[in-house]
Coordinates of C-alpha atoms in Angstrom, one line a residue:
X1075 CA 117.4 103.5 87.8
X1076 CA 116.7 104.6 91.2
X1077 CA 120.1 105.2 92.2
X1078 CA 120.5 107.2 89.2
X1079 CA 117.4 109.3 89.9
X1080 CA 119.1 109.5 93.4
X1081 CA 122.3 110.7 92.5
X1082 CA 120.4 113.4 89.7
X1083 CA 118.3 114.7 92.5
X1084 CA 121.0 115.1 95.1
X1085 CA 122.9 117.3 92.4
X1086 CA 119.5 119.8 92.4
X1087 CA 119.6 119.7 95.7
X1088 CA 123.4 120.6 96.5
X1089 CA 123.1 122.8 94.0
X1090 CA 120.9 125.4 95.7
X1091 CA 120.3 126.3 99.1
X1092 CA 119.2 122.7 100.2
X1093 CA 121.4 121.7 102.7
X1094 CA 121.7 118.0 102.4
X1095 CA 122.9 116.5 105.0
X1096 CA 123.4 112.5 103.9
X1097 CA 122.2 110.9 100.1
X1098 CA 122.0 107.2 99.9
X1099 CA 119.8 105.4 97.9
X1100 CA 116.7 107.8 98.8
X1101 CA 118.3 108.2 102.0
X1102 CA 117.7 112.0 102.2
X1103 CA 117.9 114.3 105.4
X1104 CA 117.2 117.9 104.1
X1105 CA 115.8 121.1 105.2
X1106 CA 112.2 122.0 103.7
X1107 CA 112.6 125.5 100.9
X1108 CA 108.8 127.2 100.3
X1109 CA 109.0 128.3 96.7
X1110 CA 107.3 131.8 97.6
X1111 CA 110.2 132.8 99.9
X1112 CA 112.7 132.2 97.3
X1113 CA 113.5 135.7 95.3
X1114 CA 113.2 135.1 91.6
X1115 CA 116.6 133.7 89.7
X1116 CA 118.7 130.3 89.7
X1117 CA 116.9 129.2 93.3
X1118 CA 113.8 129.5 92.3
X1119 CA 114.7 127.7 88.8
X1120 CA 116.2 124.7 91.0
X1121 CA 113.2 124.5 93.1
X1122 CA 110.9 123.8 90.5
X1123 CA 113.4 121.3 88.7
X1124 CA 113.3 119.8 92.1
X1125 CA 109.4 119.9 92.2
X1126 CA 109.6 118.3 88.7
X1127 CA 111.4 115.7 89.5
X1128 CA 109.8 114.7 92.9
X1129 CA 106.3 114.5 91.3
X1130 CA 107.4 112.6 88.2
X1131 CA 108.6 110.7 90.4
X1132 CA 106.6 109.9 92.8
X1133 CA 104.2 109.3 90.5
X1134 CA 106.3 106.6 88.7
X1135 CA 106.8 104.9 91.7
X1136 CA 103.1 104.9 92.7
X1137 CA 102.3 102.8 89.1
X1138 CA 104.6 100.9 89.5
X1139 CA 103.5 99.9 92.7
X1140 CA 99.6 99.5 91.5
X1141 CA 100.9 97.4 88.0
X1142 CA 102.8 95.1 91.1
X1143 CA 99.5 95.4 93.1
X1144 CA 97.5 93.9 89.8
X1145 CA 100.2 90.9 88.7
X1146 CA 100.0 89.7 92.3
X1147 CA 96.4 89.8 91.9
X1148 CA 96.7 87.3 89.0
X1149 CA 99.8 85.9 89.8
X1150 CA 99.2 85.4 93.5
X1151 CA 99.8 81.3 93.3
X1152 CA 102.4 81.3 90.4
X1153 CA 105.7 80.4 90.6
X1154 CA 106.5 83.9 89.5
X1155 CA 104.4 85.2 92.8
X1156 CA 107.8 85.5 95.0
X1157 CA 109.7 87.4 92.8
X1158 CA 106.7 89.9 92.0
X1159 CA 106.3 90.2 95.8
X1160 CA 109.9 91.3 96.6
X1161 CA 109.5 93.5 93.2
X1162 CA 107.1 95.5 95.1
X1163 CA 107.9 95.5 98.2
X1164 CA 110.9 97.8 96.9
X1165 CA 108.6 99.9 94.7
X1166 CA 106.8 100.5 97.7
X1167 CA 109.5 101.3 100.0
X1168 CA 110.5 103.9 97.0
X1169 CA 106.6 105.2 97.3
X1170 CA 107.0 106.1 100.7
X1171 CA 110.1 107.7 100.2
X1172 CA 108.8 109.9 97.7
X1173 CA 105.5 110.5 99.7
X1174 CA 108.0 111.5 102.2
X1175 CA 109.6 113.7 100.2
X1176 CA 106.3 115.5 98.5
X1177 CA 105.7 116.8 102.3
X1178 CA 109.6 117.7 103.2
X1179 CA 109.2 119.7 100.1
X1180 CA 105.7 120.7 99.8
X1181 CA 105.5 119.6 96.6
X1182 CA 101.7 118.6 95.3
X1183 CA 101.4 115.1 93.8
X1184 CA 100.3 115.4 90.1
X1185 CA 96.6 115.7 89.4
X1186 CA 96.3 112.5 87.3
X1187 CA 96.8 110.4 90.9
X1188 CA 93.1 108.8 89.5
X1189 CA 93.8 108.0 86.5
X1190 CA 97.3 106.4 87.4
X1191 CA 95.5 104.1 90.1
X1192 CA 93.3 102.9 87.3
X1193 CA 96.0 102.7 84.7
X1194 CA 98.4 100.9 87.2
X1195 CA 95.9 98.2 88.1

């Protein structure tokens, strides 16, 4: 599913003025676009699809993360324990990608970031 997210963000991306310089698996190297110098019309559009989809998913990524966090937690001396561990240690690697990108793109993180820790754990 991340590849796939991957793949639809790249398209926003080399769709509009991003340059995008390499796209692997969250692998991005791009230059930063401020929504208030854009000029209204289709760049403007794609950088708020692009916004969109950054904070959904970061956001994603981040429960995921804190429902990992909470079955290790439980699950710490299971047999299960090794396979949740590797399980987030990818959904965190995926976090700090999309922390990354939040910045690269000044994008704000959703407001709910509360609520989701509490949710997610």
């Amino acid at each position: 599913m991340l590849a796939v997210r991957s793949v639809c963000l790249q398209h926003v991306l080399t769709s509009s003025r991003v340059s995008l310089l390499s796209c692997q698996t969250l692998s991005l190297s791009c230059q930063t676009l401020s929504l208030s110098s854009l000029p209204p019309g289709p760049d403007q559009a794609r950088r708020r699809i692009v916004e969109k989809i950054i904070r959904v998913d970061h956001a994603g990524e981040m429960c995921a993360s804190y429902i990992y966090q909470g079955q290790m937690a439980i699950l710490k001396n299971s047999k299960s324990a090794p396979l949740i561990q590797e399980m987030w240690d990818h959904e965190r690697a995926h976090l700090k990608k999309f922390e990354e990108l939040l910045v690269t793109y000044q994008v704000r993180p959703t407001v709910l970031i509360p609520v989701w820790r509490l949710a997610g754990f």
